CSV table of C-alpha atoms in Angstrom, one decimal:
chain,number,residue,atom,x,y,z
A,8,ASP,CA,76.3,-16.9,22.0
A,9,THR,CA,74.5,-20.2,22.8
A,10,ALA,CA,72.8,-19.9,26.2
A,11,VAL,CA,72.9,-23.6,27.2
A,12,SER,CA,75.1,-26.0,25.3
A,13,GLN,CA,75.6,-29.8,25.5
A,14,THR,CA,78.1,-32.2,24.1
A,15,PRO,CA,77.9,-34.5,22.4
A,16,LYS,CA,74.7,-34.2,20.5
A,17,TYR,CA,74.5,-37.9,19.7
A,18,LEU,CA,76.0,-40.7,21.6
A,19,VAL,CA,75.9,-44.4,20.4
A,20,THR,CA,77.5,-46.9,22.7
A,21,GLN,CA,77.3,-50.5,23.8
A,22,MET,CA,75.8,-52.0,26.9
A,23,GLY,CA,78.2,-52.0,29.9
A,24,ASN,CA,80.2,-49.0,28.7
A,25,ASP,CA,80.7,-45.7,30.7
A,26,LYS,CA,79.9,-42.4,29.1
A,27,SER,CA,79.7,-38.7,30.0
A,28,ILE,CA,77.6,-35.8,28.8
A,29,LYS,CA,78.7,-32.2,29.3
A,30,CYS,CA,76.6,-29.1,29.8
A,31,GLU,CA,77.6,-25.4,30.0
A,32,GLN,CA,75.5,-22.3,30.4
A,33,ASN,CA,76.6,-18.7,29.9
A,34,LEU,CA,73.5,-17.1,31.4
A,35,GLY,CA,75.0,-16.5,34.8
A,36,HIS,CA,72.3,-18.8,36.4
A,37,ASP,CA,72.9,-20.4,39.7
A,38,THR,CA,70.9,-23.6,39.2
A,39,MET,CA,71.3,-26.3,36.6
A,40,TYR,CA,69.2,-29.5,35.9
A,41,TRP,CA,69.4,-32.8,34.1
A,42,TYR,CA,66.2,-34.2,32.5
A,43,LYS,CA,65.6,-37.5,30.8
A,44,GLN,CA,63.1,-37.6,28.0
A,45,ASP,CA,62.1,-41.2,27.0
A,46,SER,CA,60.5,-42.4,23.8
A,47,LYS,CA,57.0,-41.4,25.0
A,48,LYS,CA,58.3,-37.8,25.4
A,49,PHE,CA,57.9,-37.7,29.2
A,50,LEU,CA,60.2,-35.1,30.7
A,51,LYS,CA,61.5,-36.3,34.0
A,52,ILE,CA,63.8,-34.4,36.3
A,53,MET,CA,66.9,-36.4,37.4
A,54,PHE,CA,69.2,-33.9,39.3
A,55,SER,CA,69.6,-30.3,40.1
A,56,TYR,CA,72.6,-28.3,41.3
A,57,ASN,CA,72.6,-24.9,42.9
A,58,ASN,CA,76.0,-23.2,43.1
A,59,LYS,CA,77.8,-26.5,42.8
A,60,GLU,CA,75.6,-28.1,45.5
A,61,LEU,CA,73.2,-31.0,44.8
A,62,ILE,CA,69.7,-29.9,45.7
A,63,ILE,CA,67.4,-32.3,43.8
A,64,ASN,CA,68.2,-36.0,43.5
A,65,GLU,CA,65.2,-38.0,42.1
A,66,THR,CA,65.0,-41.7,42.2
A,67,VAL,CA,67.7,-42.4,39.7
A,68,PRO,CA,70.0,-45.5,39.6
A,69,ASN,CA,73.3,-44.8,41.3
A,70,ARG,CA,75.0,-45.6,37.9
A,71,PHE,CA,74.2,-41.9,37.2
A,72,SER,CA,76.5,-39.4,38.8
A,73,PRO,CA,76.3,-35.7,38.2
A,74,LYS,CA,79.2,-33.4,38.8
A,75,SER,CA,79.3,-29.6,38.9
A,76,PRO,CA,82.9,-28.2,38.8
A,77,ASP,CA,81.4,-24.7,38.9
A,78,LYS,CA,78.0,-23.1,38.6
A,79,ALA,CA,78.3,-22.7,34.8
A,80,HIS,CA,78.9,-26.5,34.2
A,81,LEU,CA,77.0,-29.6,35.0
A,82,ASN,CA,78.2,-32.9,33.7
A,83,LEU,CA,76.4,-36.3,33.8
A,84,HIS,CA,78.4,-39.5,34.0
A,85,ILE,CA,76.7,-42.9,33.4
A,86,ASN,CA,78.3,-46.2,34.4
A,87,SER,CA,77.5,-49.6,33.1
A,88,LEU,CA,75.1,-48.4,30.5
A,89,GLU,CA,71.9,-50.4,30.0
A,90,LEU,CA,69.4,-50.6,27.1
A,91,GLY,CA,66.8,-48.7,29.2
A,92,ASP,CA,69.2,-45.7,29.4
A,93,SER,CA,68.5,-44.9,25.8
A,94,ALA,CA,66.8,-41.5,25.7
A,95,VAL,CA,67.3,-37.9,25.1
A,96,TYR,CA,69.0,-36.1,28.0
A,97,PHE,CA,68.4,-32.4,28.4
A,98,CYS,CA,70.4,-30.0,30.5
A,99,ALA,CA,68.6,-26.8,31.7
A,100,SER,CA,69.4,-23.8,33.8
A,101,SER,CA,67.5,-21.1,35.6
A,102,GLN,CA,67.7,-18.4,38.2
A,103,VAL,CA,65.9,-19.4,41.4
A,104,PRO,CA,64.3,-16.4,43.1
A,105,ALA,CA,63.3,-17.3,46.6
A,106,GLY,CA,59.9,-18.8,46.9
A,107,GLN,CA,58.8,-18.6,43.3
A,108,GLY,CA,59.3,-20.5,40.1
A,109,TYR,CA,61.1,-19.1,37.0
A,110,GLU,CA,61.8,-20.0,33.4
A,111,GLN,CA,64.2,-22.9,32.7
A,112,TYR,CA,66.4,-22.7,29.6
A,113,PHE,CA,67.0,-26.0,28.0
A,114,GLY,CA,70.1,-27.2,26.1
A,115,PRO,CA,69.7,-28.9,22.7
A,116,GLY,CA,69.7,-32.4,24.1
A,117,THR,CA,71.9,-35.4,23.8
A,118,ARG,CA,70.4,-38.4,22.1
A,119,LEU,CA,71.9,-41.5,23.8
A,120,THR,CA,71.5,-44.9,22.1
A,121,VAL,CA,72.6,-48.0,23.9
A,122,THR,CA,73.0,-51.1,21.7
B,16,GLY,CA,54.7,-34.1,45.8
B,17,GLU,CA,53.0,-32.2,43.0
B,18,ASN,CA,51.1,-34.1,40.3
B,19,VAL,CA,50.3,-32.5,36.9
B,20,GLU,CA,47.9,-34.1,34.5
B,21,GLN,CA,47.6,-32.9,30.9
B,22,HIS,CA,44.8,-33.5,28.3
B,23,PRO,CA,44.5,-34.3,25.6
B,24,SER,CA,47.5,-36.4,24.6
B,25,THR,CA,47.0,-35.6,21.0
B,26,LEU,CA,45.0,-32.9,19.3
B,27,SER,CA,44.4,-32.4,15.6
B,28,VAL,CA,42.9,-29.2,14.3
B,29,GLN,CA,42.4,-27.5,10.9
B,30,GLU,CA,44.5,-24.5,10.1
B,31,GLY,CA,42.8,-21.3,11.4
B,32,ASP,CA,40.9,-23.1,14.2
B,33,SER,CA,41.6,-22.7,17.9
B,34,ALA,CA,43.3,-25.3,20.1
B,35,VAL,CA,42.9,-25.7,23.8
B,36,ILE,CA,45.1,-27.8,26.1
B,37,LYS,CA,44.2,-28.3,29.8
B,38,CYS,CA,46.3,-29.2,32.8
B,39,THR,CA,45.4,-29.8,36.4
B,40,TYR,CA,47.7,-29.7,39.4
B,41,SER,CA,47.4,-31.1,42.9
B,42,ASP,CA,49.6,-28.9,45.2
B,43,SER,CA,48.0,-25.6,46.2
B,44,ALA,CA,51.4,-24.2,46.9
B,45,SER,CA,52.3,-24.2,43.2
B,46,ASN,CA,52.6,-20.6,42.1
B,47,TYR,CA,54.3,-20.7,38.6
B,48,PHE,CA,52.9,-22.3,35.6
B,49,PRO,CA,55.0,-22.3,32.4
B,50,TRP,CA,54.1,-23.8,29.0
B,51,TYR,CA,56.8,-25.2,26.8
B,52,LYS,CA,56.7,-26.0,23.1
B,53,GLN,CA,58.9,-28.7,21.7
B,54,GLU,CA,59.3,-29.1,18.0
B,55,LEU,CA,60.5,-32.4,16.6
B,56,GLY,CA,64.1,-33.0,17.5
B,57,LYS,CA,64.5,-29.7,19.2
B,58,ARG,CA,64.7,-28.5,22.8
B,59,PRO,CA,61.7,-27.4,24.8
B,60,GLN,CA,61.2,-23.7,24.7
B,61,LEU,CA,59.0,-21.4,26.9
B,62,ILE,CA,56.1,-19.9,25.0
B,63,ILE,CA,54.1,-18.4,27.8
B,64,ASP,CA,53.9,-18.5,31.6
B,65,ILE,CA,51.6,-17.3,34.4
B,66,ARG,CA,52.0,-16.7,38.1
B,67,SER,CA,49.4,-17.5,40.7
B,68,ASN,CA,48.5,-13.9,41.3
B,69,VAL,CA,47.2,-13.5,37.7
B,70,GLY,CA,44.1,-15.1,36.2
B,71,GLU,CA,44.9,-14.7,32.5
B,72,LYS,CA,47.8,-13.7,30.3
B,73,LYS,CA,47.9,-13.2,26.5
B,74,ASP,CA,50.7,-12.9,24.0
B,75,GLN,CA,49.5,-12.5,20.4
B,76,ARG,CA,47.8,-15.7,19.4
B,77,ILE,CA,48.5,-17.6,22.6
B,78,ALA,CA,46.9,-17.2,26.0
B,79,VAL,CA,46.9,-19.0,29.3
B,80,THR,CA,44.2,-19.0,32.0
B,81,LEU,CA,44.6,-20.1,35.6
B,82,ASN,CA,41.9,-21.1,38.0
B,83,LYS,CA,43.5,-21.5,41.4
B,84,THR,CA,40.4,-22.6,43.1
B,85,ALA,CA,39.9,-25.5,40.7
B,86,LYS,CA,43.7,-26.0,40.4
B,87,HIS,CA,43.7,-26.0,36.6
B,88,PHE,CA,45.2,-23.9,33.9
B,89,SER,CA,44.8,-24.0,30.1
B,90,LEU,CA,46.7,-23.0,27.0
B,91,HIS,CA,44.7,-21.4,24.2
B,92,ILE,CA,46.1,-21.0,20.7
B,93,THR,CA,43.9,-19.0,18.2
B,94,GLU,CA,44.2,-18.9,14.4
B,95,THR,CA,46.4,-22.0,14.4
B,96,GLN,CA,49.1,-22.3,11.7
B,97,PRO,CA,51.0,-25.4,10.5
B,98,GLU,CA,54.1,-24.1,12.4
B,99,ASP,CA,52.2,-24.5,15.6
B,100,SER,CA,52.5,-28.3,15.2
B,101,ALA,CA,54.6,-29.5,18.1
B,102,VAL,CA,54.4,-31.2,21.5
B,103,TYR,CA,53.3,-28.8,24.2
B,104,PHE,CA,54.1,-29.3,27.9
B,105,CYS,CA,52.6,-27.7,30.9
B,106,ALA,CA,54.4,-27.5,34.2
B,107,ALA,CA,53.9,-26.4,37.8
B,108,SER,CA,56.4,-25.1,40.3
B,109,TRP,CA,56.3,-23.6,43.7
B,110,GLY,CA,59.8,-22.3,44.2
B,111,ASN,CA,61.2,-25.5,45.7
B,112,PHE,CA,64.5,-24.8,43.9
B,113,ASN,CA,62.3,-24.2,40.9
B,114,LYS,CA,61.6,-27.9,40.5
B,115,PHE,CA,59.2,-28.3,37.6
B,116,TYR,CA,56.5,-31.0,37.5
B,117,PHE,CA,55.8,-31.5,33.9
B,118,GLY,CA,52.6,-32.8,32.3
B,119,SER,CA,52.8,-35.7,29.9
B,120,GLY,CA,52.6,-33.5,26.8
B,121,THR,CA,50.1,-32.8,24.0
B,122,LYS,CA,51.0,-33.5,20.4
B,123,LEU,CA,49.3,-30.8,18.4
B,124,ASN,CA,48.9,-31.3,14.7
B,125,VAL,CA,47.7,-28.4,12.6
B,126,LYS,CA,46.4,-29.5,9.2
B,127,PRO,CA,46.8,-27.1,6.3
């Protein structure tokens, strides 16, 4: 009964390859997020979708493309991988009551290593 | 946009002592302030949160205080235990699709 799940947990690939990370939540939330956590542990928002609609798009290279087939799934596709893309990528989900913040539930993370 | 600063970056305490981590934020519209704990190799998990209409909230050994005028909030852990060792993140949000602005994290080390 995992709330937010991601696959794969580890991903090792070479520069120039294309890879995808998948995320699913069974909490019934409307909003999902992708975060990047670098080696210094900074948690940086990349994208957010609300009911399949892109609502947050931070300054991220266009090699990164999120896709939300339905509100329970948010995938991240990365083209032409670079060494600097090595990081842990976390998916998260939350409800978004109007005008106020709310807890975000994080997935277990995907450790991406680009060689 | 919002800017959240967190101090200290590392904190080492003896088991049983108290630990305090402080954050400041810049946007007075922020109204939700969660604290997340991230153990090594694990996901961030919420440990306590506070809303802007409350000045203090406590849950067993952890408490959070909020000073809206000064735009700062703090996490207090009393009677620390080795299992409290982790990285702690503060965040601020104001309902803009629940976008979190995270602090840079504090690595807490509790020495037995």
